Amino acid sequence: MRKSAADRFRHLFNRSLLLRHHHHNPPPLSSSLSRPFSSMASDSPFPVTAHNINPKVLKCEYAVRGEVVTLAQNLQKDLQANPGAHPFDEILYCNIGNPQSLGQAPITFFREVLALCDHPTILDKSETQGLFSADAIERAWQIVDQIPGRATGAYSHSQGVKGLRDTIAAGISERDGFPANPDDIFMTDGASPAVHNMMQLLIRSENDGILCPIPQYPLYSASITLHGGNLVPYYLEEATGWGLEIPELKKQLDAAKSKGIHVRALVVINPGNPTGQVLSEENQRDIVEFCKQEGLVLLADEVYQENVYVPEKKFHSFKKVTRSMGYGEDDITLVSFQSVSKGYHGECGKRGGYMEVTGFSTEVREQIYKMASVNLCSNISGQILASLVMSPPKVGDESYESFMAEKGNILASLARRAKTLEDAFNKLEGVTCNRAEGAMYLFPQIRLPGKAIKAAEEANTAPDNFYCKHLLNATGVVVVPGSGFGQVPGTWHFRCTILPQEEKIPAIVTRLTEFHEKFMDEFRD
Amino acid sequence: MPPKPLDYVSINENVKKSQYAVRGELYLRASELQKEGKKIIFTNVGNPHALGQKPLSFPRQVVALCQAPFLLDDPNVGLLFPADAIAKAKHYISLTSGGLGAYSDSRGLPGVRKEVAEFILRRDGYPSDPELIYLTDGASKGVMQILNTIISGQDDGILVPVPQYPLYSATISLLGGTLVPYYLEETANWGLDVNELRQSVAQARYKGITVKAMVIINPGNPTGQCVSEANLVEILRFCYEENLVLLGDEVYQQNIYQDERPFISSKKVLMDLGPPISKEVQLISFHSVSKGYYGECGQRGGYFEMTNIPPQTVEEIYKVASISLSPNVPAQIFMGIMMNPPQPGDISYDQYVRESKGILESLRRRARIMTDGFNSCRNVVCNFTEGAMYSFPQIRLPPRALEAAKQAGKVPDVFYCLNLLESTGISTVPGSGFGQKEGVFHLRTTILPAEEDMPAIMDSFKKFNDEFMEQYEDNRGYSRL
């Protein structure tokens, strides 16, 4: 009888952790704050210096892998060289939604199918049946047959392999109860490139604005900056569980218009990142109406659609909501993003995703296709995985039971960790933390005493950054300061993932609690 | 009713302006015809596996095992996978931080970047720093990232060869920069004349453009020439004098079909020149798993290596890379294996060498068959495909054909290629998609169709061409260079 895949994966993973200490070679990048001004000054003869590169590149920021993370990597290097030099023996990366880097096991069925598609010559060998489940072999056959010449190494159609898009469209249909067209699907290396494509398409100049939630996932702010546009913020209401209020949307839209900004689109992240709220259907209907009335493209980031942890909320796609309101292609332009990186599958490293684009003209579709074609296509393995995510094993399939068990365990564990960490944060002095109804993050608010804020100013750093660096140095836990996501001015937050392995959570809670008490003791007014 | 944001009139002009013929009009027409049941031979894109080239066995075995690491502990795994593939899979899993499903470092797995650096050292004889090697989802993504870093606006010019692979023209257009063309000389085997470069730069500067970078594609695409060492020295000196960063697209470095001009990397030539040039010229070199003998286009694996780029700029490039989180991990493993292949004595060594050599030798033969086939047509002149994967014959069209094209509302080479497609099912890309001198027409085809199909394909082409010429020729001769 085969050992459970999760057990064997864990065993391999732990071994790789041990081996990694010998292999890992973190970068020598030091904090840009402390770097002395380079000798490559403005009189440099070089064509490419920090002074003459694209200023949009200089302007954009992405805190998820920013300063605190760089410091953490240096600390990690130091830990290897001098074990015992710090009050912790490992760095815990809670900065990034990267489940498998923290021990979450991949879904066995998906990996079986991917392995077979990577090496299809073994599909008709009898030994294969002893190593792989029958339905994985069958699914792999189906998939390779949809690929011309069974060539999984060839560039596909620039929107993705047609057969895989058919599968995804069927999956969307089944999820929503409304049809989906495979020609509306554009497969990309993760959802992020699809977001970039939309920003490129929509932003003509700095007079074009995109409404984004604050707090937001900084892909949006960075992408808008890179494409030379204007981020028009709308504030989510922390006091009501990060509620999205239409009056706030309207207020911000009107303010932007009065400044001469053409607001082109509204970004909604549901479930929210970093905020974790799951929108109610009623709220979603109001948002759809708003976009329709104001002529805005609705950009629906739905990558966490499988991550919902509270029984009173359910994920409804914006596609479903618009269609159930009777709105079709002529009424609203909607772009929905999905990814293989999140959910219960957590396959970040595969870079798989797609956008479903509805409600635009043929000529614009041609332009989107044209842009996609310059990069030829997204990686095939990621495409296959996206089709699996949208059409997993069904009742009666050989792998169904084990698949459901793996999926259920992962989601239940995520829900437990979300609750445990939320409760822990709420017990800390001056800290409040909204529930993570979905996604993978907690975003507690820390009320920093005046003394701490002053110390941060003296250290020439934002107060939440100051707190996070202290937290890192004391506990080895890496979180991202709220300023990386945006927050109401004068409030401070940090984003922490719920992803460390469940058995490590109690120790993390203890360390965090002890650190926070000491910090408040030191800086209490 | 005001136009909506995603109405055609409202979208980004740069998007509308940019063109990418490789999957443009001809390809779309070919796809339509295919749907209608016509047999199409797609020679529009360098996509070897789509035309029957098999993937190498060893990398596929390794990556399959990495995808499903639970196999590694199964006692029966040895029945399907050789021991060295199993060992290699364990090696690569140990280089990841959580297997194939975790985002890696935004620059790529450090262990793989080390393997790339070691490959470069062996190839060039000069050390390479893994910290300055970034893995990307295909070389194209790397090119886009670098051009985005260089181009601030329309006053920034990038020297691009004509003919060129239209990734460059499309990306420069998308980014709102200016393409500064320099013409390769067809009669001199697509050679590069430094005087031509100087002229192009002078003209651009006169128009107020700051020329910042120069692209070379070596071996060339679509032109197939292998740049000589002497030419590379000239180019590097030119970049030094004119303060340009050199972008060296070297994705076809393993596709060399003659022995007079083996591949030599821009990095090696730069280092050979010694200081001050070797310490001052900024160079970015690109490579990929899509070409060579791997042909693994669908994996989307590539890298760029930075030379003499200031640390602050490197940090900015890293920052932008981090927004996309990480390149896909399976392709990074393909790259690692390509850089660090089986060695003599390894179980899979013989098979690996046999498979690679088989592919390269066949490509060499096909390059010859195709060139000769084109040259046997009286109105076609075709430089030999010294490297890369394409043939770029010049088709001389008689005045009546030009007239007919005009009537049909098509550029002459598009007209010719559409007719070729409808007649024979051969889907090519018209030369206008790559750029060419005024009044001179080409088409690009790949040398990738299976060797056994080549003679029939060339016959089919010749038959079509002769009939086309019959139809449009008059006794007064046809268009000349």
mmCIF file of C-alpha atoms in Angstrom, chain A residues 265-413:
data_model
loop_
_atom_site.group_PDB
_atom_site.id
_atom_site.type_symbol
_atom_site.label_atom_id
_atom_site.label_comp_id
_atom_site.label_asym_id
_atom_site.label_seq_id
_atom_site.Cartn_x
_atom_site.Cartn_y
_atom_site.Cartn_z
ATOM 1 C CA ALA A 265 -11.743 50.486 -14.176
ATOM 2 C CA LEU A 266 -12.555 49.232 -10.712
ATOM 3 C CA VAL A 267 -10.399 46.548 -9.087
ATOM 4 C CA VAL A 268 -12.156 44.300 -6.590
ATOM 5 C CA ILE A 269 -10.251 41.525 -4.814
ATOM 6 C CA ASN A 270 -12.652 38.888 -3.579
ATOM 7 C CA PRO A 271 -11.849 37.210 -1.212
ATOM 8 C CA GLY A 272 -9.716 40.170 -0.203
ATOM 9 C CA ASN A 273 -5.952 40.444 -0.002
ATOM 10 C CA PRO A 274 -4.619 41.468 2.517
ATOM 11 C CA THR A 275 -7.970 41.998 4.196
ATOM 12 C CA GLY A 276 -9.567 38.551 3.844
ATOM 13 C CA GLN A 277 -13.194 39.653 3.600
ATOM 14 C CA VAL A 278 -15.643 37.755 1.419
ATOM 15 C CA LEU A 279 -18.163 40.062 -0.241
ATOM 16 C CA SER A 280 -21.857 39.446 0.256
ATOM 17 C CA GLU A 281 -23.848 38.834 -2.895
ATOM 18 C CA GLU A 282 -25.822 42.010 -2.274
ATOM 19 C CA ASN A 283 -22.620 44.026 -2.073
ATOM 20 C CA GLN A 284 -21.491 42.437 -5.319
ATOM 21 C CA ARG A 285 -24.717 43.432 -7.058
ATOM 22 C CA ASP A 286 -24.243 47.012 -5.921
ATOM 23 C CA ILE A 287 -20.705 46.971 -7.297
ATOM 24 C CA VAL A 288 -21.893 45.633 -10.658
ATOM 25 C CA GLU A 289 -24.567 48.343 -10.854
ATOM 26 C CA PHE A 290 -22.003 50.965 -10.002
ATOM 27 C CA CYS A 291 -19.648 49.827 -12.766
ATOM 28 C CA LYS A 292 -22.461 49.690 -15.264
ATOM 29 C CA GLN A 293 -23.699 53.146 -14.408
ATOM 30 C CA GLU A 294 -20.302 54.744 -14.363
ATOM 31 C CA GLY A 295 -18.979 52.932 -17.450
ATOM 32 C CA LEU A 296 -16.128 51.232 -15.598
ATOM 33 C CA VAL A 297 -14.463 47.960 -16.477
ATOM 34 C CA LEU A 298 -14.784 45.587 -13.548
ATOM 35 C CA LEU A 299 -11.481 43.805 -12.810
ATOM 36 C CA ALA A 300 -12.345 40.931 -10.490
ATOM 37 C CA ASP A 301 -9.357 39.312 -8.796
ATOM 38 C CA GLU A 302 -10.802 35.994 -7.660
ATOM 39 C CA VAL A 303 -7.645 33.955 -7.076
ATOM 40 C CA TYR A 304 -8.741 33.044 -3.529
ATOM 41 C CA GLN A 305 -12.145 31.751 -4.623
ATOM 42 C CA GLU A 306 -11.548 28.385 -2.970
ATOM 43 C CA ASN A 307 -10.332 29.905 0.290
ATOM 44 C CA VAL A 308 -13.447 30.654 2.320
ATOM 45 C CA TYR A 309 -13.341 29.748 6.020
ATOM 46 C CA VAL A 310 -16.634 30.921 7.491
ATOM 47 C CA PRO A 311 -19.940 29.104 7.045
ATOM 48 C CA GLU A 312 -21.981 32.293 6.748
ATOM 49 C CA LYS A 313 -20.164 33.417 3.604
ATOM 50 C CA LYS A 314 -19.850 31.839 0.199
ATOM 51 C CA PHE A 315 -17.842 32.755 -2.883
ATOM 52 C CA HIS A 316 -19.905 34.018 -5.813
ATOM 53 C CA SER A 317 -18.048 34.929 -8.959
ATOM 54 C CA PHE A 318 -18.742 38.335 -10.426
ATOM 55 C CA LYS A 319 -19.540 36.548 -13.660
ATOM 56 C CA LYS A 320 -22.341 34.704 -11.942
ATOM 57 C CA VAL A 321 -23.577 37.823 -10.202
ATOM 58 C CA THR A 322 -23.680 39.890 -13.411
ATOM 59 C CA ARG A 323 -25.439 37.164 -15.348
ATOM 60 C CA SER A 324 -27.935 36.507 -12.560
ATOM 61 C CA MET A 325 -28.811 40.219 -12.681
ATOM 62 C CA GLY A 326 -29.657 39.726 -16.341
ATOM 63 C CA TYR A 327 -26.601 41.630 -17.516
ATOM 64 C CA GLY A 328 -24.770 40.252 -20.515
ATOM 65 C CA GLU A 329 -21.964 41.085 -22.917
ATOM 66 C CA ASP A 330 -23.525 44.388 -23.934
ATOM 67 C CA ASP A 331 -24.090 45.648 -20.430
ATOM 68 C CA ILE A 332 -20.797 45.384 -18.647
ATOM 69 C CA THR A 333 -17.146 44.667 -19.367
ATOM 70 C CA LEU A 334 -15.865 42.194 -16.807
ATOM 71 C CA VAL A 335 -12.409 40.648 -16.507
ATOM 72 C CA SER A 336 -12.101 37.819 -13.963
ATOM 73 C CA PHE A 337 -8.726 36.503 -12.814
ATOM 74 C CA GLN A 338 -8.021 33.010 -11.488
ATOM 75 C CA SER A 339 -4.773 31.276 -10.532
ATOM 76 C CA VAL A 340 -3.359 27.869 -9.618
ATOM 77 C CA SER A 341 -1.276 29.459 -6.849
ATOM 78 C CA LYS A 342 -3.870 29.649 -4.111
ATOM 79 C CA GLY A 343 -6.968 27.673 -3.104
ATOM 80 C CA TYR A 344 -6.195 24.301 -1.659
ATOM 81 C CA HIS A 345 -3.733 23.431 -4.393
ATOM 82 C CA GLY A 346 -1.206 26.228 -3.658
ATOM 83 C CA GLU A 347 0.884 25.627 -6.801
ATOM 84 C CA CYS A 348 2.628 29.011 -6.857
ATOM 85 C CA GLY A 349 5.796 27.803 -8.581
ATOM 86 C CA LYS A 350 3.926 26.507 -11.600
ATOM 87 C CA ARG A 351 2.781 29.926 -12.747
ATOM 88 C CA GLY A 352 -0.641 28.998 -14.014
ATOM 89 C CA GLY A 353 -3.668 31.195 -14.375
ATOM 90 C CA TYR A 354 -6.120 32.826 -16.727
ATOM 91 C CA MET A 355 -8.379 35.775 -17.247
ATOM 92 C CA GLU A 356 -11.924 35.452 -18.568
ATOM 93 C CA VAL A 357 -12.728 38.602 -20.531
ATOM 94 C CA THR A 358 -16.350 39.329 -21.382
ATOM 95 C CA GLY A 359 -18.202 42.316 -22.769
ATOM 96 C CA PHE A 360 -15.828 43.866 -25.244
ATOM 97 C CA SER A 361 -15.748 44.254 -28.997
ATOM 98 C CA THR A 362 -14.107 41.949 -31.510
ATOM 99 C CA GLU A 363 -11.502 44.575 -32.335
ATOM 100 C CA VAL A 364 -10.429 44.848 -28.724
ATOM 101 C CA ARG A 365 -10.334 41.078 -28.390
ATOM 102 C CA GLU A 366 -7.956 41.094 -31.364
ATOM 103 C CA GLN A 367 -5.707 43.560 -29.575
ATOM 104 C CA ILE A 368 -5.677 41.435 -26.431
ATOM 105 C CA TYR A 369 -4.835 38.417 -28.562
ATOM 106 C CA LYS A 370 -2.094 40.365 -30.319
ATOM 107 C CA MET A 371 -0.490 41.313 -27.003
ATOM 108 C CA ALA A 372 -0.676 37.718 -25.831
ATOM 109 C CA SER A 373 0.941 36.527 -29.058
ATOM 110 C CA VAL A 374 4.108 38.610 -28.576
ATOM 111 C CA ASN A 375 4.942 36.320 -25.660
ATOM 112 C CA LEU A 376 3.748 33.363 -27.797
ATOM 113 C CA CYS A 377 2.026 31.434 -25.005
ATOM 114 C CA SER A 378 2.034 30.662 -21.279
ATOM 115 C CA ASN A 379 3.782 27.553 -19.974
ATOM 116 C CA ILE A 380 1.928 24.375 -20.920
ATOM 117 C CA SER A 381 2.292 22.625 -17.598
ATOM 118 C CA GLY A 382 0.641 25.614 -15.908
ATOM 119 C CA GLN A 383 -2.153 25.491 -18.487
ATOM 120 C CA ILE A 384 -2.761 21.819 -17.765
ATOM 121 C CA LEU A 385 -2.845 22.513 -14.051
ATOM 122 C CA ALA A 386 -5.353 25.339 -14.495
ATOM 123 C CA SER A 387 -7.640 22.945 -16.361
ATOM 124 C CA LEU A 388 -7.296 20.405 -13.539
ATOM 125 C CA VAL A 389 -8.109 23.016 -10.894
ATOM 126 C CA MET A 390 -11.270 23.944 -12.792
ATOM 127 C CA SER A 391 -12.272 20.325 -13.277
ATOM 128 C CA PRO A 392 -11.008 18.175 -10.427
ATOM 129 C CA PRO A 393 -11.912 14.512 -9.753
ATOM 130 C CA LYS A 394 -15.636 13.801 -9.609
ATOM 131 C CA VAL A 395 -17.734 11.386 -7.581
ATOM 132 C CA GLY A 396 -16.981 7.892 -8.830
ATOM 133 C CA ASP A 397 -13.433 8.654 -10.014
ATOM 134 C CA GLU A 398 -10.798 6.407 -8.431
ATOM 135 C CA SER A 399 -8.981 9.395 -6.917
ATOM 136 C CA TYR A 400 -12.109 11.188 -5.770
ATOM 137 C CA GLU A 401 -12.060 10.096 -2.136
ATOM 138 C CA SER A 402 -8.376 10.731 -1.548
ATOM 139 C CA PHE A 403 -8.632 14.023 -3.452
ATOM 140 C CA MET A 404 -11.526 15.211 -1.284
ATOM 141 C CA ALA A 405 -9.680 14.151 1.840
ATOM 142 C CA GLU A 406 -6.548 16.068 0.856
ATOM 143 C CA LYS A 407 -8.557 19.130 -0.135
ATOM 144 C CA GLY A 408 -10.717 19.005 2.995
ATOM 145 C CA ASN A 409 -7.742 18.616 5.304
ATOM 146 C CA ILE A 410 -5.900 21.542 3.781
ATOM 147 C CA LEU A 411 -8.901 23.870 3.866
ATOM 148 C CA ALA A 412 -9.904 22.855 7.379
ATOM 149 C CA SER A 413 -6.360 23.373 8.576
#
